[in-house]
């Protein structure tokens, strides 16, 4: 039995799809704060059960560990920007939630954890593309700090209590059912004003984007390929896309004409935003994994599918 925390969320629901297609039994635990039950509704029954609970409720979480062999820990606050206004969300939903997951695992004899971390742990770095060995890791967002703290807790639990862990440092993940992020924001802006698209920053921010199907396939590939105590992998693509190019792709996908793309200026979208991220995915490549879509293809597929889902 697999336990997917945050399994009703964007990436979590795609992971559930993939596990089900492999014939696995899945339990989802999710408080539905940003997840949606309809993302996994079709599976609930034979192969998927859902526990609607908060990871901060350690008793409910502990009960959900019964019969579990592998925990895929994805639940977290997805909104990096929130940390500029509310300073304890990432601490609670990230760091403390991860402690609760690890402690419930220990008490229930569950020994395998796969964790969704982020490129945000690297902070603002010179080395591009950034390898897993880069350090010191000095995040500049509260979200990044909670991811790094969670990685440390996982490594400590593995070292002290003998768990096996896979830590996935994601680039920006995009695709159908996305509920946040730059493409989602642009579509919502176009919905409220079909003539103007406001872009935060100068548009030169440049990041790599990975399609969500490639992401969950990559995560499972890593788990199947390595069994080394704590395995640490970047997940992303070999190239980047600028925010101004994303704005153009979203406008193209919308079919709207004469949209005025306006930039608020400055080198980043908000304080704590890392303007340039590009992960070195050589370690993942060396496991024989190849993403099917480039960053630009992933962005385009996401824009088209979200416009279908949300409507303009
Ligand atoms: P998401 O918001 O769609 O998924 C998070 C899920 O966790 C949601 O279903 C939410 O309801 C649930 N959740 C949040 N707090 C919870 C709590 N305390 N108890 C129970 N459930 C809770 O976001 P996502 O994009 O699918 O992200 C999944 C994971 O991947 C997160 O850990 C995120 O930090 C990480 N990640 C995502 C990206 C990206 O680009 N989407 C990049 C790097 C890392």
PDB file of C-alpha atoms and ligand atoms in Angstrom, residues 6-12 29-36 53-56 74-78 93 97 116-118 143 147 170-173 179-180, ligand 1:
ATOM      1  CA  UNK A   6      -1.349  15.656  -0.745  1.00  0.00           C
ATOM      2  CA  UNK A   7      -2.661  13.044  -3.197  1.00  0.00           C
ATOM      3  CA  UNK A   8      -5.671  15.207  -4.125  1.00  0.00           C
ATOM      4  CA  UNK A   9      -3.346  17.986  -5.286  1.00  0.00           C
ATOM      5  CA  UNK A  10      -1.912  18.778  -8.698  1.00  0.00           C
ATOM      6  CA  UNK A  11       1.202  16.549  -8.725  1.00  0.00           C
ATOM      7  CA  UNK A  12      -0.205  14.122  -6.154  1.00  0.00           C
ATOM      8  CA  UNK A  29      -4.326  11.742   2.949  1.00  0.00           C
ATOM      9  CA  UNK A  30      -5.246  15.317   2.142  1.00  0.00           C
ATOM     10  CA  UNK A  31      -6.946  18.222   3.935  1.00  0.00           C
ATOM     11  CA  UNK A  32      -8.235  19.581   0.586  1.00  0.00           C
ATOM     12  CA  UNK A  33      -6.770  23.029   1.309  1.00  0.00           C
ATOM     13  CA  UNK A  34      -5.520  23.334  -2.280  1.00  0.00           C
ATOM     14  CA  UNK A  35      -6.340  19.814  -3.517  1.00  0.00           C
ATOM     15  CA  UNK A  36      -9.623  18.753  -5.086  1.00  0.00           C
ATOM     16  CA  UNK A  53      -7.337  14.909   7.383  1.00  0.00           C
ATOM     17  CA  UNK A  54      -4.589  17.377   8.171  1.00  0.00           C
ATOM     18  CA  UNK A  55      -1.013  16.178   8.609  1.00  0.00           C
ATOM     19  CA  UNK A  56      -0.866  18.341  11.716  1.00  0.00           C
ATOM     20  CA  UNK A  74       3.787  15.749  -1.291  1.00  0.00           C
ATOM     21  CA  UNK A  75       1.475  17.738   1.009  1.00  0.00           C
ATOM     22  CA  UNK A  76       2.737  21.267   1.607  1.00  0.00           C
ATOM     23  CA  UNK A  77       1.760  24.874   1.140  1.00  0.00           C
ATOM     24  CA  UNK A  78       2.253  25.386  -2.622  1.00  0.00           C
ATOM     25  CA  UNK A  93       2.617  22.848   6.645  1.00  0.00           C
ATOM     26  CA  UNK A  97       4.060  18.272   8.815  1.00  0.00           C
ATOM     27  CA  UNK A 116       8.824  16.308  -3.014  1.00  0.00           C
ATOM     28  CA  UNK A 117      11.430  18.971  -2.421  1.00  0.00           C
ATOM     29  CA  UNK A 118      12.234  21.948  -4.593  1.00  0.00           C
ATOM     30  CA  UNK A 143       9.111  27.896   1.537  1.00  0.00           C
ATOM     31  CA  UNK A 147      11.932  22.221   2.164  1.00  0.00           C
ATOM     32  CA  UNK A 170      11.709  19.685  -8.512  1.00  0.00           C
ATOM     33  CA  UNK A 171      12.080  22.443 -11.070  1.00  0.00           C
ATOM     34  CA  UNK A 172       8.743  24.159 -11.843  1.00  0.00           C
ATOM     35  CA  UNK A 173       6.183  21.459 -12.506  1.00  0.00           C
ATOM     36  CA  UNK A 179      -3.877  25.098  -9.501  1.00  0.00           C
ATOM     37  CA  UNK A 180      -1.128  27.655  -9.071  1.00  0.00           C
TER      38      UNK A 180
HETATM   39  P1  LIG B   1      -0.816  21.265  -4.529  1.00  0.00           P
HETATM   40  O1  LIG B   1      -1.179  22.415  -3.674  1.00  0.00           O
HETATM   41  O2  LIG B   1      -1.680  20.974  -5.698  1.00  0.00           O
HETATM   42  O3  LIG B   1      -0.696  19.959  -3.640  1.00  0.00           O
HETATM   43  C1  LIG B   1      -0.513  19.959  -2.244  1.00  0.00           C
HETATM   44  C2  LIG B   1      -1.597  19.085  -1.645  1.00  0.00           C
HETATM   45  O4  LIG B   1      -1.367  18.952  -0.254  1.00  0.00           O
HETATM   46  C3  LIG B   1      -2.995  19.659  -1.805  1.00  0.00           C
HETATM   47  O5  LIG B   1      -3.870  18.638  -2.231  1.00  0.00           O
HETATM   48  C4  LIG B   1      -3.361  20.151  -0.405  1.00  0.00           C
HETATM   49  O6  LIG B   1      -4.754  20.100  -0.176  1.00  0.00           O
HETATM   50  C5  LIG B   1      -2.583  19.178   0.458  1.00  0.00           C
HETATM   51  N1  LIG B   1      -2.184  19.702   1.774  1.00  0.00           N
HETATM   52  C6  LIG B   1      -1.523  20.861   2.020  1.00  0.00           C
HETATM   53  N2  LIG B   1      -1.287  20.973   3.344  1.00  0.00           N
HETATM   54  C7  LIG B   1      -1.797  19.849   3.929  1.00  0.00           C
HETATM   55  C8  LIG B   1      -1.862  19.384   5.267  1.00  0.00           C
HETATM   56  N3  LIG B   1      -1.371  20.085   6.287  1.00  0.00           N
HETATM   57  N4  LIG B   1      -2.455  18.197   5.511  1.00  0.00           N
HETATM   58  C9  LIG B   1      -2.979  17.468   4.483  1.00  0.00           C
HETATM   59  N5  LIG B   1      -2.942  17.862   3.209  1.00  0.00           N
HETATM   60  C10 LIG B   1      -2.366  19.041   2.935  1.00  0.00           C
HETATM   61  O7  LIG B   1       0.689  21.501  -4.981  1.00  0.00           O
HETATM   62  P2  LIG B   1       1.607  20.670  -5.984  1.00  0.00           P
HETATM   63  O8  LIG B   1       2.108  21.626  -6.974  1.00  0.00           O
HETATM   64  O9  LIG B   1       0.924  19.432  -6.428  1.00  0.00           O
HETATM   65  O10 LIG B   1       2.821  20.331  -5.052  1.00  0.00           O
HETATM   66  C11 LIG B   1       3.049  19.034  -4.515  1.00  0.00           C
HETATM   67  C12 LIG B   1       4.387  19.034  -3.805  1.00  0.00           C
HETATM   68  O11 LIG B   1       5.433  19.315  -4.749  1.00  0.00           O
HETATM   69  C13 LIG B   1       4.501  20.111  -2.716  1.00  0.00           C
HETATM   70  O12 LIG B   1       5.253  19.580  -1.646  1.00  0.00           O
HETATM   71  C14 LIG B   1       5.278  21.215  -3.396  1.00  0.00           C
HETATM   72  O13 LIG B   1       5.994  21.988  -2.476  1.00  0.00           O
HETATM   73  C15 LIG B   1       6.217  20.397  -4.264  1.00  0.00           C
HETATM   74  N6  LIG B   1       6.727  21.171  -5.405  1.00  0.00           N
HETATM   75  C16 LIG B   1       5.894  21.594  -6.377  1.00  0.00           C
HETATM   76  C17 LIG B   1       6.402  22.328  -7.454  1.00  0.00           C
HETATM   77  C18 LIG B   1       5.521  22.818  -8.574  1.00  0.00           C
HETATM   78  O14 LIG B   1       6.035  23.481  -9.472  1.00  0.00           O
HETATM   79  N7  LIG B   1       4.236  22.525  -8.600  1.00  0.00           N
HETATM   80  C19 LIG B   1       7.776  22.643  -7.499  1.00  0.00           C
HETATM   81  C20 LIG B   1       8.595  22.203  -6.481  1.00  0.00           C
HETATM   82  C21 LIG B   1       8.071  21.449  -5.433  1.00  0.00           C
END
